[in-house]
Coordinates of C-alpha atoms in Angstrom, one line a residue:
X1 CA -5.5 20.9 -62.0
X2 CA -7.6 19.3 -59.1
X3 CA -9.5 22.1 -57.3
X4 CA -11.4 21.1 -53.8
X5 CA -14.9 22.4 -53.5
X6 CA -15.9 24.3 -50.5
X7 CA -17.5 20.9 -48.8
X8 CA -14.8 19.2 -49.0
X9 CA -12.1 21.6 -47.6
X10 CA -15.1 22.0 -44.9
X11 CA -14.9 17.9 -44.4
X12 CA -10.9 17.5 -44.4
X13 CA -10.7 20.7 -41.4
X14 CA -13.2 18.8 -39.7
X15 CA -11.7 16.2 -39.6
X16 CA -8.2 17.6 -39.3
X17 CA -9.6 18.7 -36.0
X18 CA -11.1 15.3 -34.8
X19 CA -7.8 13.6 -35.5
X20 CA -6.1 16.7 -33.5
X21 CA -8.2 16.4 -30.5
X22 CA -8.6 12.3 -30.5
X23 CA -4.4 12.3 -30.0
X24 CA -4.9 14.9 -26.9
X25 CA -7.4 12.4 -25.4
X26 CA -4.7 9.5 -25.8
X27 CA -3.9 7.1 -22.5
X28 CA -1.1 9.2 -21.2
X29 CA 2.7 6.4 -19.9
X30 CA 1.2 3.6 -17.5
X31 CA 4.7 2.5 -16.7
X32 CA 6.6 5.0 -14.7
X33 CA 10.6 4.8 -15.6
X34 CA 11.9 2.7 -12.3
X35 CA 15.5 2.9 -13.2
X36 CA 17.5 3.6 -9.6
X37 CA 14.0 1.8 -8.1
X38 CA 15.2 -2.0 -8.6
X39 CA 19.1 -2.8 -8.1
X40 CA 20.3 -4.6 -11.3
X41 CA 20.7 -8.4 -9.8
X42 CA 20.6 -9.9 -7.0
X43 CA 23.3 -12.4 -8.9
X44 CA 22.8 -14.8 -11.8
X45 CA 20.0 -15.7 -13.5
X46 CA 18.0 -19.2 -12.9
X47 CA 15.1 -20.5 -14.7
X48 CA 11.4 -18.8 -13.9
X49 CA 8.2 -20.6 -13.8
X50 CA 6.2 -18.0 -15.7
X51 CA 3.1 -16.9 -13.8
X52 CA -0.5 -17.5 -14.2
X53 CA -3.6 -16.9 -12.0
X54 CA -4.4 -20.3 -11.3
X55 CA -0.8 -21.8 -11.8
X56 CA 0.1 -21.7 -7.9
X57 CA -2.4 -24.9 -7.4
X58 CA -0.3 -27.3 -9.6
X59 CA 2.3 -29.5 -8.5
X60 CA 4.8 -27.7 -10.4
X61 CA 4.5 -24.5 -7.9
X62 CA 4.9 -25.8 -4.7
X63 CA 7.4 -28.5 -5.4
X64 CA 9.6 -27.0 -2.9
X65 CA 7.4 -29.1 -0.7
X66 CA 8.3 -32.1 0.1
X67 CA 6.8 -33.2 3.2
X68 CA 3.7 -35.6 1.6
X69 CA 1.8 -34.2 4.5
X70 CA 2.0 -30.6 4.0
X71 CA 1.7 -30.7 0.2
X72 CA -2.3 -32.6 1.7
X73 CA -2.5 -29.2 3.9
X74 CA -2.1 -27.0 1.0
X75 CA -4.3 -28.7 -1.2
X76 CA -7.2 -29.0 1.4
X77 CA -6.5 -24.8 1.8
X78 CA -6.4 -24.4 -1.5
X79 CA -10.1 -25.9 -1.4
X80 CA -11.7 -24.9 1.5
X81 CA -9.8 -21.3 2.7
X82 CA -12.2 -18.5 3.5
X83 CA -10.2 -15.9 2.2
X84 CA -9.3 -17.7 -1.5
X85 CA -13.1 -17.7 -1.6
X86 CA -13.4 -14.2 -1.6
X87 CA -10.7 -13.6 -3.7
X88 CA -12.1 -15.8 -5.9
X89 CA -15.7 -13.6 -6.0
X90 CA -13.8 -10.5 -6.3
X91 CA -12.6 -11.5 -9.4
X92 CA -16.2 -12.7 -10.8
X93 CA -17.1 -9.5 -9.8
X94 CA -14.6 -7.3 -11.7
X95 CA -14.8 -9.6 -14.7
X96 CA -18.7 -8.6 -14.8
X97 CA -18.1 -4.8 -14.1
X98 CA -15.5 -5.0 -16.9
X99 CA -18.1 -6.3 -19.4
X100 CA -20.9 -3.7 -18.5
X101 CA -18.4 -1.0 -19.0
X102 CA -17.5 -3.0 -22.6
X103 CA -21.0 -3.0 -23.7
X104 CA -21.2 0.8 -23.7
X105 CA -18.9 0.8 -26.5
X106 CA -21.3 -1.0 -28.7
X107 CA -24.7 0.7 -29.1
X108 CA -28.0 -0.6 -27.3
X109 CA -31.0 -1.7 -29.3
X110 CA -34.4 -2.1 -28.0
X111 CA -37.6 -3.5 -29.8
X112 CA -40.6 -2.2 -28.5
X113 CA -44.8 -2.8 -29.3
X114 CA -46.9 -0.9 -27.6
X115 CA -50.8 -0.1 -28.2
X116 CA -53.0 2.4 -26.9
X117 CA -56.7 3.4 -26.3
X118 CA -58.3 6.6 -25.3
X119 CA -61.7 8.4 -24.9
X120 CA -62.0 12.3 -25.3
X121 CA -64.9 13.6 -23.5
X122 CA -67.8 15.4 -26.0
X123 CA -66.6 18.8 -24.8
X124 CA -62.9 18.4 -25.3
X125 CA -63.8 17.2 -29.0
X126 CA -63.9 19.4 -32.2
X127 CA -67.0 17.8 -33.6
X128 CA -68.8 17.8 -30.2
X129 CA -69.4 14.1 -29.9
X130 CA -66.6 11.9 -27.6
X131 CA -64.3 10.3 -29.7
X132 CA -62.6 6.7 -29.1
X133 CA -58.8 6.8 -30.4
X134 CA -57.1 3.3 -31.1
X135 CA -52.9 3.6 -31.9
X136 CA -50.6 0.3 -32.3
X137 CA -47.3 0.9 -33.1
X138 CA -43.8 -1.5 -32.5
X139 CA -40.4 -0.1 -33.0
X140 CA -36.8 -0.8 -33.2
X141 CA -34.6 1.7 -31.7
X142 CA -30.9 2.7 -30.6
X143 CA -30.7 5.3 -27.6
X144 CA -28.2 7.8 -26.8
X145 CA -25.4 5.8 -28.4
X146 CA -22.1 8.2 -27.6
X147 CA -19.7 8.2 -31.0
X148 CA -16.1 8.0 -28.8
X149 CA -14.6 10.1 -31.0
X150 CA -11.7 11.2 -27.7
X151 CA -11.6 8.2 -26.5
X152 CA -13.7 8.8 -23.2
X153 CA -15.6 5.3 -23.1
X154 CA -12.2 3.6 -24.5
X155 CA -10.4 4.8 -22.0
X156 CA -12.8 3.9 -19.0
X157 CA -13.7 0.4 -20.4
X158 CA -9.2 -0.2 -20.0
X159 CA -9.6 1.3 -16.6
X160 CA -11.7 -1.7 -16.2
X161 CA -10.2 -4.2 -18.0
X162 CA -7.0 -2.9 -15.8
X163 CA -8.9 -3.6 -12.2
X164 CA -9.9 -6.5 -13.7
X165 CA -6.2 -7.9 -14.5
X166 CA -5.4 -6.0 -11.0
X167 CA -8.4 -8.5 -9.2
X168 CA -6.6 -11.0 -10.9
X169 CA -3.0 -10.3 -9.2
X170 CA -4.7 -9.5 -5.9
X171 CA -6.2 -13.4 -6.0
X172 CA -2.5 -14.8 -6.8
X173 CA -1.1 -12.8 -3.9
X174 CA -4.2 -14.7 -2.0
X175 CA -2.6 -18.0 -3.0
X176 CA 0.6 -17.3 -2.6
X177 CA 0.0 -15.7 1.5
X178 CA -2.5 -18.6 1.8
X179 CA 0.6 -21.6 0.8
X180 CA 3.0 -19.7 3.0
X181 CA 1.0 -19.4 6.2
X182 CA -0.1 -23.1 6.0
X183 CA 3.2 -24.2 5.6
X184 CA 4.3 -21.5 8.7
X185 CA 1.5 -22.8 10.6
X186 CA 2.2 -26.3 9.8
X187 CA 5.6 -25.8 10.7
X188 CA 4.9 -23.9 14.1
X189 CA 3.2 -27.4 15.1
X190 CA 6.2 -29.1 14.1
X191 CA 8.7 -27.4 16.0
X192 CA 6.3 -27.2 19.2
X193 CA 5.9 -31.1 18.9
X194 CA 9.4 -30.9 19.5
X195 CA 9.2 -29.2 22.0
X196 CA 6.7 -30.8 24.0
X197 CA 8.2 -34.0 23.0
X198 CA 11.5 -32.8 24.8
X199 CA 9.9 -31.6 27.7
X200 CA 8.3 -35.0 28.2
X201 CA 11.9 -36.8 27.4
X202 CA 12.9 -34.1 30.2
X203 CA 10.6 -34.7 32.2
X204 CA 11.0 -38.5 32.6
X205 CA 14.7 -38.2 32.9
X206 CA 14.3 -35.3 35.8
X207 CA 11.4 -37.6 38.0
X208 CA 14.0 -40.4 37.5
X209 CA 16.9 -38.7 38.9
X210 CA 15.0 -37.3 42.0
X211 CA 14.1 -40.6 42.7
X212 CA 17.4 -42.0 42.9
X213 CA 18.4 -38.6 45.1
X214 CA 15.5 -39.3 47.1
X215 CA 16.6 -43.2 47.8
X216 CA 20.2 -41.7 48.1
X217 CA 19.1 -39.0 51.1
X218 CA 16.7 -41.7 52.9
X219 CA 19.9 -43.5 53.2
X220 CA 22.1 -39.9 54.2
X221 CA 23.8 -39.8 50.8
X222 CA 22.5 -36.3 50.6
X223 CA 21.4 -33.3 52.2
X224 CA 17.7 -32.1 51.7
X225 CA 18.8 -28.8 49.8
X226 CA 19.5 -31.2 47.1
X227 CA 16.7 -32.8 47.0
X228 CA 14.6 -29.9 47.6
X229 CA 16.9 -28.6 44.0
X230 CA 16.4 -31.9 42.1
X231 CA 12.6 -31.3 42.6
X232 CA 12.7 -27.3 41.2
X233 CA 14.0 -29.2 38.0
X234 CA 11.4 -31.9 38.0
X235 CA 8.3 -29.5 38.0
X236 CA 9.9 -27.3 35.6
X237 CA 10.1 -29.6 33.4
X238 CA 6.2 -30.5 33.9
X239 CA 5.4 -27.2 33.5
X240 CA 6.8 -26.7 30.5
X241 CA 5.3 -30.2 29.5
X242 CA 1.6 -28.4 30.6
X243 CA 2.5 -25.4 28.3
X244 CA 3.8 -27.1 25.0
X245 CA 0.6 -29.4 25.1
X246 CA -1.4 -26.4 25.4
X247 CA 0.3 -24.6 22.2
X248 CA 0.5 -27.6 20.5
X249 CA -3.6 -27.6 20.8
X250 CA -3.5 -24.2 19.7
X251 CA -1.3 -24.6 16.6
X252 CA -3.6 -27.4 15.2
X253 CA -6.7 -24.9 16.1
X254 CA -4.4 -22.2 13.7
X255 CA -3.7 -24.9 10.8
X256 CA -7.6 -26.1 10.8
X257 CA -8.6 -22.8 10.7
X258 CA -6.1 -22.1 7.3
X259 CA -7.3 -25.4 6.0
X260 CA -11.1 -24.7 6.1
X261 CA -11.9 -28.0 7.0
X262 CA -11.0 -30.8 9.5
X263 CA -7.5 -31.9 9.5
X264 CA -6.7 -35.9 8.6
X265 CA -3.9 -37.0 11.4
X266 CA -2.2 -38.4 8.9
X267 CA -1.0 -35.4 7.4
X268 CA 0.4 -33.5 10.6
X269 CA 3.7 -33.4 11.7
X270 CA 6.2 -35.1 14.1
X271 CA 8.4 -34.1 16.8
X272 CA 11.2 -35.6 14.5
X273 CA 9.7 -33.6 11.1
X274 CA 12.4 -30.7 11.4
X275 CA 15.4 -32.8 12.5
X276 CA 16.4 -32.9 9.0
X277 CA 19.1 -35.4 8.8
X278 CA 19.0 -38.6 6.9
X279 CA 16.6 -40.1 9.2
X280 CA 14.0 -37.6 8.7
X281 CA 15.3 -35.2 6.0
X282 CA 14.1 -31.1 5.2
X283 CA 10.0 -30.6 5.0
X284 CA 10.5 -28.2 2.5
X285 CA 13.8 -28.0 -0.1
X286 CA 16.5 -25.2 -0.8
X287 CA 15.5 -22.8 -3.4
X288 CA 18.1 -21.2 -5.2
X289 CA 20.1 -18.4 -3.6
X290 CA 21.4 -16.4 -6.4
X291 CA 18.2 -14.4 -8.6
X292 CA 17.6 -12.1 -10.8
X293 CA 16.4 -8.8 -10.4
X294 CA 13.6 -8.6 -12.6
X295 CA 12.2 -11.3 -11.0
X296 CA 10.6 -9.4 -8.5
X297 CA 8.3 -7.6 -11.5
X298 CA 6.7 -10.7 -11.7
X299 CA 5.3 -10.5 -7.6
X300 CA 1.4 -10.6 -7.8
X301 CA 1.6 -7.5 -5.4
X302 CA 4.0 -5.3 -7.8
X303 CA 2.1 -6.5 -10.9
X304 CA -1.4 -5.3 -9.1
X305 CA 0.1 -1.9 -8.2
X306 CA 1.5 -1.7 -11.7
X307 CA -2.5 -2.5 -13.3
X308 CA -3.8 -0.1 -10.8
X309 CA -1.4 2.3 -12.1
X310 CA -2.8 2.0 -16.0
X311 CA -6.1 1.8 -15.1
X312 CA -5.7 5.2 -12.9
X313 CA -3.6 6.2 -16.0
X314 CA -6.9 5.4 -18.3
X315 CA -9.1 7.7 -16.1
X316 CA -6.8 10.4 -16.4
X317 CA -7.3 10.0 -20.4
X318 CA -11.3 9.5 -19.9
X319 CA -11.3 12.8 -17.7
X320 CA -9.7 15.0 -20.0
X321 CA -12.2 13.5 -22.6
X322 CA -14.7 14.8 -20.8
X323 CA -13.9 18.2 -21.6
X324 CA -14.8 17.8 -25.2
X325 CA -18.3 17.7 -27.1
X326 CA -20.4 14.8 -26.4
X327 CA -22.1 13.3 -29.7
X328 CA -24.6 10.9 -29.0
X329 CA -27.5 9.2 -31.8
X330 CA -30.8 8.6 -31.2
X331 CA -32.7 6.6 -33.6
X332 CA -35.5 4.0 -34.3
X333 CA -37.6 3.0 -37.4
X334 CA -41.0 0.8 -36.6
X335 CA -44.7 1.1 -38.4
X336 CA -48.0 2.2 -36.3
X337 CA -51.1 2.2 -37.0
X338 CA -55.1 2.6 -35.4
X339 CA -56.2 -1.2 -36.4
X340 CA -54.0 -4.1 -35.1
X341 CA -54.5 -6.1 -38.3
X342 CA -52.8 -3.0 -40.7
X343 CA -49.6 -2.6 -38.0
X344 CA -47.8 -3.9 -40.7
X345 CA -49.1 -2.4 -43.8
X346 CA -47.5 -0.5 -46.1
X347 CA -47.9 3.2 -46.0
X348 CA -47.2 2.6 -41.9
X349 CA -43.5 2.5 -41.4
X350 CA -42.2 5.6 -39.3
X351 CA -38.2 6.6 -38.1
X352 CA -36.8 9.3 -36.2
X353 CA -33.4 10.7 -36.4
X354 CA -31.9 12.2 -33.4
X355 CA -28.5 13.3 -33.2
X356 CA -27.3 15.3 -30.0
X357 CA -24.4 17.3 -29.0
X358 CA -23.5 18.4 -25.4
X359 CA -20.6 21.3 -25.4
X360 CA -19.4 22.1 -21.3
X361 CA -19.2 25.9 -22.1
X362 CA -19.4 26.7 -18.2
X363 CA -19.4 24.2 -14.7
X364 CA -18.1 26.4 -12.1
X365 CA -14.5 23.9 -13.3
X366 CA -15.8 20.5 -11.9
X367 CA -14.4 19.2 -15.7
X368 CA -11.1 20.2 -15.3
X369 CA -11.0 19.2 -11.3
X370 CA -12.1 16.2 -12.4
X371 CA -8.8 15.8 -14.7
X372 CA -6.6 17.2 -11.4
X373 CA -8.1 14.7 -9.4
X374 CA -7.3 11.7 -12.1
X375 CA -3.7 13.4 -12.1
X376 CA -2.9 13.2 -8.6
X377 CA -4.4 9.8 -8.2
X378 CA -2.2 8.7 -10.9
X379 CA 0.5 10.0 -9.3
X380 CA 0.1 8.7 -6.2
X381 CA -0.1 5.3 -8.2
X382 CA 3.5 5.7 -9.5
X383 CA 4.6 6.2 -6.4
X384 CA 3.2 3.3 -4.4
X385 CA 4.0 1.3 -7.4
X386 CA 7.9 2.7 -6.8
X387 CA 7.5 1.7 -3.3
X388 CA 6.4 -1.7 -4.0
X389 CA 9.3 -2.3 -6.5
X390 CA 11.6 -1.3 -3.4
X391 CA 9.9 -3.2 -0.7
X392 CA 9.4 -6.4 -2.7
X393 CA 13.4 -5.9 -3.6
X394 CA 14.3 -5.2 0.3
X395 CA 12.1 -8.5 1.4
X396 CA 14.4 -10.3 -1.1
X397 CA 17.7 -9.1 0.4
X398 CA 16.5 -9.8 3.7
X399 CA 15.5 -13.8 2.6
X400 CA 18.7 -14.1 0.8
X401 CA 21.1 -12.4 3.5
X402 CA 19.7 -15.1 5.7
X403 CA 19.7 -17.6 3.2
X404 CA 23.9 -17.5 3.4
X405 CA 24.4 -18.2 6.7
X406 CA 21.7 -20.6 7.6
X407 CA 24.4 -24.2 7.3
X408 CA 27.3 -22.2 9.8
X409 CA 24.5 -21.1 12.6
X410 CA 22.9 -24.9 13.2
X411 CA 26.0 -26.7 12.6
X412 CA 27.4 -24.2 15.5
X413 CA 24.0 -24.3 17.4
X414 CA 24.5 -28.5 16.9
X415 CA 28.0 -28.3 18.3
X416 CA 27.0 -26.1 21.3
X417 CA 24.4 -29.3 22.0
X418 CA 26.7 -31.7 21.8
X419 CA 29.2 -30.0 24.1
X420 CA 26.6 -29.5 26.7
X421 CA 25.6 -32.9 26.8
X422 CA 28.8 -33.8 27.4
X423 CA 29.5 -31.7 29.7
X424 CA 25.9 -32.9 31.6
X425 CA 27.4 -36.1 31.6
X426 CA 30.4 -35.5 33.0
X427 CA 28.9 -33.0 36.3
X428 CA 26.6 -36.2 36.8
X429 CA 29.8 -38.4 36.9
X430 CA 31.2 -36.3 39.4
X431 CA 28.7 -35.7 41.7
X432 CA 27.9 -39.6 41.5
X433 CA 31.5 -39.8 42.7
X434 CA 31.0 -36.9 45.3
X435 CA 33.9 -35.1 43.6
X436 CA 31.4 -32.0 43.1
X437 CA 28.3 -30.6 44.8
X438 CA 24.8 -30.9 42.4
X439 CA 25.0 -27.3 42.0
X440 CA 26.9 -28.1 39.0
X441 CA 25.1 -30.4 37.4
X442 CA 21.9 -28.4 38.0
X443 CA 23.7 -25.5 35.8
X444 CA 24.7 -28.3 33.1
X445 CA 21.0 -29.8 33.0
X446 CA 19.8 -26.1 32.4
X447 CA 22.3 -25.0 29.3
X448 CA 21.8 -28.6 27.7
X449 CA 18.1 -28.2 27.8
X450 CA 18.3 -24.5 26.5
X451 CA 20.8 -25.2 24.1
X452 CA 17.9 -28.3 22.5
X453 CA 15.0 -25.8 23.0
X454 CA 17.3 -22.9 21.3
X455 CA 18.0 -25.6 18.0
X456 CA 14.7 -26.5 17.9
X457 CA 13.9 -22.9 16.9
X458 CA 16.9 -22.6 14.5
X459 CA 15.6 -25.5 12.7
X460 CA 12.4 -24.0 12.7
X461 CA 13.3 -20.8 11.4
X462 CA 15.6 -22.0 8.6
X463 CA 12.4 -23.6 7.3
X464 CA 10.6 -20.6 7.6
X465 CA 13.4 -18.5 5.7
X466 CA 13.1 -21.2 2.7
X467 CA 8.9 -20.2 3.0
X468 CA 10.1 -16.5 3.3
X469 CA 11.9 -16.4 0.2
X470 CA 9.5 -18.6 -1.7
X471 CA 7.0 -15.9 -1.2
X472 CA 9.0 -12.3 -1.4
X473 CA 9.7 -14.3 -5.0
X474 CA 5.8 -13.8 -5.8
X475 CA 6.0 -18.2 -5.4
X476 CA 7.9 -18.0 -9.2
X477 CA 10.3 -20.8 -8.8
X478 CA 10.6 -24.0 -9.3
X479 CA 13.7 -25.8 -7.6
X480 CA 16.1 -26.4 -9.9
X481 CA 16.6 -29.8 -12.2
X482 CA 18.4 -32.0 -10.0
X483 CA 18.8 -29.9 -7.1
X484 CA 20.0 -32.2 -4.3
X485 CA 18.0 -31.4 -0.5
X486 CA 20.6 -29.4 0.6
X487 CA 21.3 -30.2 4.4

């Protein structure tokens, strides 16, 4: 019968023990359980473009666009944008901190050579006389290398690997805010070319009407109050012509700025860019109303909460670590000697063997606030990473609740332009006849030119809701095969 020696039941305890203690040190659940946190669809599924870092600059990811003149915008911003720049460094910079704390898992050697003289005075000497002293000696050593046996330096260097994948995200999110606030801008300065492009048709329409009241009250047509009306309208209208030039400067100012770098005409848009009809059809096209879910995982912003949440998960792991022994091995082997020509010769060699371990038997309990601290910053983590799950799926809702009702609100706003033209047309027939007074047809030329300034914004906001849900989407789809430009 087999009968263990007194070593060896010594040697499997021990290492009974280490096995024991290296489980308590384990990464404790990254993932918190978000069942209840994310409803269960938003309706049916679609095909997802699967994310990567740099995926958002292909052609593939903003296909949605179709304007040849934005997809140029987002390209240049893409380039040249301030902010991608630093994005851009902070991931250089993570990916560096992540491979210092990588190295410390792997033990540092050091070669050394190193030679000496002194000169001990005749009085300091045993025989009396002053004594010259010659040493050379080279070495090859390995300091303080920690054996991880809880899984302290494991568990940091995934704390940094974590950041690192959470720098990562963050620079996505970069893109994706960068693509969406070009294309807002750029569609700002659509809609207020428009505008200013109204005000100017207005404008020209109004001077010419008060000219022909003016002929008609030099010749006692009309009484002065109507002239005196006529010409409230006409300076209106160049007021407002004064103002849209002034914010269509300003927009331009806002899209160069995005850009980073000067703006090619060519790419900029028209007063006729958001008409949208067959003559100058949708900037951007319809993405698909009906989504998953689980898509909204896949947000850069939920995906960085989620990293930061392991990698504060990881801390908590390399804190409790901390409370158990620290092993760490000094060591180095090398020769010496007094002439330089025998450094090398045998008889010379010399090593050292230095192993050390640190036990925290007392430290007032920084240890074990240390591993309170790690807790409750992990729990906060869960918790914004919760609250990111929720806001990302509110966003959504929003886009999509929009989304549905987008085709009924400018076919109505359309119709409520149309009437009022006619109805502009007809108080100008009638006061031409004299049958009414021009009180009317000042009220008419006010709701038409409300009613175009009003659809100009709806147009411009329906684009804006197809940019809205492109980005509360984490900029994920791709429109889908054969999807028509939706009207």
């Amino acid at each position: 019968m087999f009968r263990a020696n007194a070593p060896f039941r010594r040697a499997v305890l021990v290492g009974a023990v280490v096995a024991l203690l290296s489980a308590c040190a384990q990464m404790p659940a990254a993932k918190p359980d978000v069942q209840g946190v994310v409803a269960p669809t938003l309706g049916q599924p679609l095909a997802v473009v699967e994310a990567s870092p740099a995926a958002l600059q292909t052609t593939q990811r903003v296909a949605w666009v179709q304007h040849p003149g934005l997809r140029q915008s987002i390209a240049q911003a893409l380039t040249h944008n301030r902010d991608l720049r630093v994005a851009l460094a902070n991931i250089e910079r993570a990916r560096a901190q992540y491979g210092i704390t990588s190295a410390a898992q792997l033990p540092t050697v050091a070669a050394t050579a190193q030679g000496s003289r002194s000169r001990t005075a005749a009085d300091l000497s045993s025989t009396g006389q002053p004594v010259i002293t010659t040493q050379y000696a080279a070495q090859l050593a390995v300091t303080s290398f920690e054996l991880d046996l809880w899984g302290r330096v494991r568990n940091l260097n995934e704390a940094a690997l974590q950041q690192f994948l959470q720098s990562e995200e963050n620079q996505r999110n970069v893109l994706i805010t960068l693509v969406a606030d070009v294309t807002n801008a750029w569609l700002n300065l659509a809609a207020n070319q428009a505008r200013l492009t109204l005000a100017r048709d207005t404008l020209t329409s109004r001077e010419k009407a008060y000219q022909l009241t003016e002929r008609i009250q030099q010749l006692g047509g009309t009484s002065g109050l109507v002239l005196a009306q006529n010409r409230i309208t006409v300076e209106t209208a160049r007021g407002d012509v004064a103002a849209f030039t002034a914010q269509v400067a300003k927009d331009r100012n806002a899209l160069e700025a995005l850009v980073g770098s000067g703006l090619n005409a060519e790419w900029l848009p028209t007063a006729d860019t958001l008409r949208n009809d067959a003559t100058a059809p949708a900037a951007l096209l319809v993405l698909p109303a009906e989504l998953p879910s689980s898509l909204l995982l896949s947000r850069p912003d939920v995906r960085a909460s989620e990293f930061n949440l392991q990698a504060l998960s990881a801390n908590v792991a390399a804190a409790r670590a901390a409370l158990f022994p620290t092993i760490s091995l000094s060591t180095s082997i090398g020769t010496g000697s007094r002439e330089l020509d025998g450094l090398f010769g045998s008889g010379n060699g010399t090593w050292s063997f230095v192993p050390q371990v640190r036990w925290p038997i007392f430290d007032g309990g920084s240890a074990r606030a240390a591993v309170d601290v790690a807790q409750a910053n992990r729990d906060i983590a869960v918790a914004q990473y919760e609250k990111a799950i929720q806001t990302a799926f509110r966003e959504a809702s929003d886009a999509l609740a929009e989304r549905a009702q987008w085709q009924e609100r400018l076919a109505a706003q359309q119709a409520v332009v149309d009437a009022n033209t006619r109805a502009f047309q007809l108080s100008d027939a009638r006061f031409t006849a004299g049958v009414d007074n021009y009180l009317t047809v000042l009220d008419a030329q006010r709701s038409l030119y409300a009613a175009q300034q009003a659809l100009i914004a709806l147009r411009q906001a329906e684009q804006a809701n197809r940019v809205a849900l492109w980005k509360v989407l984490g900029g994920n789809l791709a429109p889908e095969s054969g999807m028509s430009n939706q009207r």
